[in-house]
Short mmCIF file of C-alpha atoms in Angstrom, two decimals:
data_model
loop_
_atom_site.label_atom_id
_atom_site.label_comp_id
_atom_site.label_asym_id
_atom_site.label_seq_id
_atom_site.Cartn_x
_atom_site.Cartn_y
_atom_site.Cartn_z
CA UNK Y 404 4.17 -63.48 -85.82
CA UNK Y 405 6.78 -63.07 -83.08
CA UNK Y 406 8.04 -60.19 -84.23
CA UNK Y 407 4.31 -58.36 -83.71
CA UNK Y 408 3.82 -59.87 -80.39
CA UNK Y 409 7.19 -58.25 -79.46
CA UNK Y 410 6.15 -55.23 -81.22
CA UNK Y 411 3.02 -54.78 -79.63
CA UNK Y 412 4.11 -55.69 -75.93
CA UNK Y 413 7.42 -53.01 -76.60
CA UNK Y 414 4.30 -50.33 -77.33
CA UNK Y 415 2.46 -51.53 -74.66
CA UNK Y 416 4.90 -51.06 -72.31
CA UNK Y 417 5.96 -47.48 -73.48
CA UNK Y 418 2.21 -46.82 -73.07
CA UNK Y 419 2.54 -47.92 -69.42
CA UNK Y 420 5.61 -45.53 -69.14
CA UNK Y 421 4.45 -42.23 -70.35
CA UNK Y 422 1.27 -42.70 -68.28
CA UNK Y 423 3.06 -43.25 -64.51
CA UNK Y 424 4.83 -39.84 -65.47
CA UNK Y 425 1.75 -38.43 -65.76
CA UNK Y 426 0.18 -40.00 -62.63
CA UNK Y 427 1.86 -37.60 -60.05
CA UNK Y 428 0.35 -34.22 -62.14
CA UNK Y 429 -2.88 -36.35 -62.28
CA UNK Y 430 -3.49 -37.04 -58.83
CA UNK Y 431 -2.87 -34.33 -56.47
CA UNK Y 432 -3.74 -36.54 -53.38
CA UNK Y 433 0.13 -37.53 -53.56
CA UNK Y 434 1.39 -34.11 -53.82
CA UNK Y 435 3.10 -33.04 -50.49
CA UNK Y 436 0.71 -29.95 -49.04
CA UNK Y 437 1.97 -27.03 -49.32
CA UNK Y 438 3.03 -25.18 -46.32
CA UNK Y 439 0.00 -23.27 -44.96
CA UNK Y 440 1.20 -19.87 -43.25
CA UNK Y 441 -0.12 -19.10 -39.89
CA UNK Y 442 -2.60 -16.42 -39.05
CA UNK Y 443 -0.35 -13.62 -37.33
CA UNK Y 444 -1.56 -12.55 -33.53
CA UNK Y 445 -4.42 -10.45 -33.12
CA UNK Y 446 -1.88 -7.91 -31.72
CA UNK Y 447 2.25 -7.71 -32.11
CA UNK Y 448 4.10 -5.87 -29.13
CA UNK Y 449 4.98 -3.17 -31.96
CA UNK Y 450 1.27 -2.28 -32.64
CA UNK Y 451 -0.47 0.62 -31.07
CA UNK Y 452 -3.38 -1.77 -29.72
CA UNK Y 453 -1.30 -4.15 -28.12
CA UNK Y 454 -1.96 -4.49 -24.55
CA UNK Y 455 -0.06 -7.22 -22.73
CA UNK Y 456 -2.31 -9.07 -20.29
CA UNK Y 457 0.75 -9.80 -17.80
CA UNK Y 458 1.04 -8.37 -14.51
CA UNK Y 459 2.59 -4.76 -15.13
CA UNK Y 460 5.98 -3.87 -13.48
CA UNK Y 461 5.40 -2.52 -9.57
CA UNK Y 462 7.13 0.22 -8.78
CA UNK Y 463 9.56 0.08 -6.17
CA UNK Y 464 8.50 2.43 -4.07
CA UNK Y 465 4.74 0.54 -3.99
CA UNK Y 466 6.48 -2.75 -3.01
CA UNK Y 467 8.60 -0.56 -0.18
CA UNK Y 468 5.08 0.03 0.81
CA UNK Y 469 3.27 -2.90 0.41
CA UNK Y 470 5.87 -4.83 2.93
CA UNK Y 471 5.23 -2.98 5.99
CA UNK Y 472 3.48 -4.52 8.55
CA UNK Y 473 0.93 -2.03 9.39
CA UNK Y 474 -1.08 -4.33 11.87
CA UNK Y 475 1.81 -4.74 14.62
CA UNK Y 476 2.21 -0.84 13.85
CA UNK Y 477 -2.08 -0.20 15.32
CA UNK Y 478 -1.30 -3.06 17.87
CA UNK Y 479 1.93 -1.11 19.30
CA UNK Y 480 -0.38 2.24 19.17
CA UNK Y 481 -3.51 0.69 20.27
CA UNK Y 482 -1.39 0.15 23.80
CA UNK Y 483 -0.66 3.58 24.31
CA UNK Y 484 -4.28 4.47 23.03
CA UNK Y 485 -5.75 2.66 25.76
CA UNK Y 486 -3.83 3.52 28.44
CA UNK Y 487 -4.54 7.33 27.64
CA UNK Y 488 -8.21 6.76 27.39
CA UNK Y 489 -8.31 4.57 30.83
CA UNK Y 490 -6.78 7.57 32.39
CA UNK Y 491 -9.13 10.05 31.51
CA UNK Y 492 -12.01 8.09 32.31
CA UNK Y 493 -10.65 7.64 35.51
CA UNK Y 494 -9.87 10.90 36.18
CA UNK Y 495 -13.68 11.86 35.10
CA UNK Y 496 -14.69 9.15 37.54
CA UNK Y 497 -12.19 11.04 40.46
CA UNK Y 498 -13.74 14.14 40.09
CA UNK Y 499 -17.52 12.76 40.35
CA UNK Y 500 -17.69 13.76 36.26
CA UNK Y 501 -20.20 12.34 33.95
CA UNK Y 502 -18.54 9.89 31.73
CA UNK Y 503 -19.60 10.90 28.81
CA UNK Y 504 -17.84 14.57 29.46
CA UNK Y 505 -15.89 15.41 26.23
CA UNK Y 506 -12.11 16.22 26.78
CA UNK Y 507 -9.50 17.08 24.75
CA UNK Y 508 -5.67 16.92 25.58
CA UNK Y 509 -2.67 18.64 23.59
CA UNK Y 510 0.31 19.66 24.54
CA UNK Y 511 1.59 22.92 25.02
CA UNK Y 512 4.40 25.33 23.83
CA UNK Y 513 6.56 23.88 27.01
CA UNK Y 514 5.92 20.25 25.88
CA UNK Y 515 3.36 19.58 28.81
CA UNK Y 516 -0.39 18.17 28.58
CA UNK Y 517 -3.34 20.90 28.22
CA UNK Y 518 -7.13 19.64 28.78
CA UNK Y 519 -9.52 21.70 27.40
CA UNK Y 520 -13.24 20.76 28.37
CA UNK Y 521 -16.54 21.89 28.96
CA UNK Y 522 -16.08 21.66 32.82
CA UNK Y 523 -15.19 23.82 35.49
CA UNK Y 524 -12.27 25.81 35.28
CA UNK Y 525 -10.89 24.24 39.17
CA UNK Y 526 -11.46 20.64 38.23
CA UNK Y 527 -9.73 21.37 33.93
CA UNK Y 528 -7.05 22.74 36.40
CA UNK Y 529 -6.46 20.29 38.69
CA UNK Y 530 -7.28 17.64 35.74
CA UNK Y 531 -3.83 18.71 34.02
CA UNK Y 532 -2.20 19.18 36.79
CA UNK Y 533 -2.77 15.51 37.41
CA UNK Y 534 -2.01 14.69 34.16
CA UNK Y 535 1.16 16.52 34.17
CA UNK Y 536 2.35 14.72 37.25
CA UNK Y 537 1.78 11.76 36.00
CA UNK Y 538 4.92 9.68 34.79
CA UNK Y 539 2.98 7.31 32.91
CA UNK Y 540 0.26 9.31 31.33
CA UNK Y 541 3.08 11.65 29.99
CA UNK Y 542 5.52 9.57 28.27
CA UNK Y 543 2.22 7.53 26.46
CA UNK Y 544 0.97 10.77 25.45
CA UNK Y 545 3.98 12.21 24.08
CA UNK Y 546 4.70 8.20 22.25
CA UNK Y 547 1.15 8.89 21.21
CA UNK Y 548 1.19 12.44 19.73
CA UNK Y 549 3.85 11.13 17.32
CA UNK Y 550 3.18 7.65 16.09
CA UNK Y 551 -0.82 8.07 15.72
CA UNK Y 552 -0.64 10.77 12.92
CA UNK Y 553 2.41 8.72 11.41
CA UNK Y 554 0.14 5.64 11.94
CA UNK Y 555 -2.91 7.74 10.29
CA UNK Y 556 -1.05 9.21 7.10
CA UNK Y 557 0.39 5.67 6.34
CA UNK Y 558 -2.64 3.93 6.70
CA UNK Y 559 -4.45 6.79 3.94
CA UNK Y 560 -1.68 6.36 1.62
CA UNK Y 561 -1.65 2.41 1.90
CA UNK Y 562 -5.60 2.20 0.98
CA UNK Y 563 -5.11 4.82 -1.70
CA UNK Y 564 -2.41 2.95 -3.02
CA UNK Y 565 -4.33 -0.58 -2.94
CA UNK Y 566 -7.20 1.06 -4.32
CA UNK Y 567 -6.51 3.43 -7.10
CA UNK Y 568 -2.46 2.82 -7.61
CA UNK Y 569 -1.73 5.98 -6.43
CA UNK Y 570 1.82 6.48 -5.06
CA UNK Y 571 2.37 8.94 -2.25
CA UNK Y 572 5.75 10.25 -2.58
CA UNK Y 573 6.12 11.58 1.25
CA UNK Y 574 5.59 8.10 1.99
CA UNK Y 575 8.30 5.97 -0.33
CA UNK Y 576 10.66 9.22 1.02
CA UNK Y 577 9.70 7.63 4.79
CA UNK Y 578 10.73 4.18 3.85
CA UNK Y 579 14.11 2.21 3.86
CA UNK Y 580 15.04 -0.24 0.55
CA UNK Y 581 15.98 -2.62 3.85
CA UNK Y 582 12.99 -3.75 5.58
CA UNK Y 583 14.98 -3.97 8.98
CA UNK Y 584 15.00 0.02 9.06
CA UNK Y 585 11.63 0.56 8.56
CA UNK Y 586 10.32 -0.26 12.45
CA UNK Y 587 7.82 1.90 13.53
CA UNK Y 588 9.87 4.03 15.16
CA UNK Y 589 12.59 4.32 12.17
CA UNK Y 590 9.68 5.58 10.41
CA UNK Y 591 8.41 7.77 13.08
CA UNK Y 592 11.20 9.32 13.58
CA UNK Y 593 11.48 10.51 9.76
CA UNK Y 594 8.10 11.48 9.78
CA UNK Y 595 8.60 13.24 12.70
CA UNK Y 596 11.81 14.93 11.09
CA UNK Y 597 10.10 16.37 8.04
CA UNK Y 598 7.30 17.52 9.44
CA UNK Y 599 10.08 19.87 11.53
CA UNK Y 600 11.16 20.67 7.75
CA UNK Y 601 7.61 21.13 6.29
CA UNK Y 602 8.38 25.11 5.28
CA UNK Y 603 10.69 23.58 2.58
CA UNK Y 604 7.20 23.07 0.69
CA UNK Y 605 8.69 20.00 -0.70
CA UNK Y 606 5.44 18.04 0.52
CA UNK Y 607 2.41 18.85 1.63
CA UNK Y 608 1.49 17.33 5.17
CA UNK Y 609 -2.53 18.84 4.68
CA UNK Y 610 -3.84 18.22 7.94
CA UNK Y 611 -1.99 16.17 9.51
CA UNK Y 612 0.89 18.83 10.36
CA UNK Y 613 -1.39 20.27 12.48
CA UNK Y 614 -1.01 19.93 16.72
CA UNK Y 615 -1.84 16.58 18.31
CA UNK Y 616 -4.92 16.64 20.23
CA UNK Y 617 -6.38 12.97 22.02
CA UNK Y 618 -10.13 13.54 22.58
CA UNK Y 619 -12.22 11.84 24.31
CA UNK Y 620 -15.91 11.83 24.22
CA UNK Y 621 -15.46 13.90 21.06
CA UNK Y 622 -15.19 13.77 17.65
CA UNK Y 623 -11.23 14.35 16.47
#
């Protein structure tokens, strides 16, 4: 009888050993998962339709631009500006004139002032030759007939630039990779210079190479 109790407890427990074997292939809940892969980008930088979202490179001669300080630039103008026009309305005031009288002053193949005007032809005269003789009014006119169109043609090309991303090239060519060269008069000066140098036809100045004229009472 011993003998078949051992038997049967010897099969039972082979029983119990093929069947934990089994358990693992039986029961996938204790299986490791398997390693899912990851859904690839949308994009990759080598696709056609990539388009990175990050801020794209500036160009250097936008950030040349986008450092100078254009409002102490129409301050140190507006001075001169002023100063002209207080003049003229004085001298329109002298002269027993009507205020609103349009006037326009250039300057002449000799450098001095010329007022043009719908006036009479004794009072234009004398007009200029008060001008002329005038320390004051001449130096601010000739600062003036220099820096304003400089001030004018920066100013276009900085909106322009801000606006639509378009570079000007005459302007990165008027600017210095040191900030402490591009005053206004550093910059004046080169505009100044290549204007001289226009007939190269390396740029095109458009209007603004044209002679300085202040008006007053009149549209420029």
């Amino acid at each position: 009888m011993s003998l078949l109790t051992s038997l049967i407890q010897a099969s039972t427990r082979f029983q119990q050993a093929m069947d934990s074997r089994q358990a693992p292939a039986a029961k996938p809940d204790g299986e490791k998962p398997a390693a899912t892969k990851q859904p690839e980008a949308a994009g990759n930088p080598g696709d056609d339709r990539f388009t990175p979202s990050g801020q794209s490179e500036l160009d250097p001669g936008s950030l040349k631009a986008r450092k100078l300080p254009l409002g102490q630039y129409k301050q140190t103008v507006a001075q001169d500006l002023s100063f002209v026009r207080e003049t003229l309305q004085h001298k329109l005031a002298e002269y027993n004139l009507h205020p609103a009288t349009a006037l326009s002053v250039g300057k002449g193949e000799n450098g001095d002032a010329v007022v043009e005007g719908k006036l009479p032809e004794e009072l234009r005269e004398r007009i200029e030759m008060d001008l002329n003789n005038n320390r004051g009014f001449r130096e601010a006119f000739s600062r003036l007939s220099v820096s304003e169109p400089t001030l004018h043609f920066m100013d276009n090309a900085l909106k322009l630039n801000q606006a639509y991303g378009v570079n000007n090239s005459l302007l990165d060519s008027l600017l210095s990779d040191n900030q402490q060269f591009n005053g206004l008069q550093d910059v004046i000066h080169r505009y100044d210079s290549l204007k001289r140098n226009a007939n190269s036809g390396q740029f095109d100045f458009g209007n603004s190479a044209q002679r300085y004229a202040f008006n007053l009472n009149t549209r420029a």
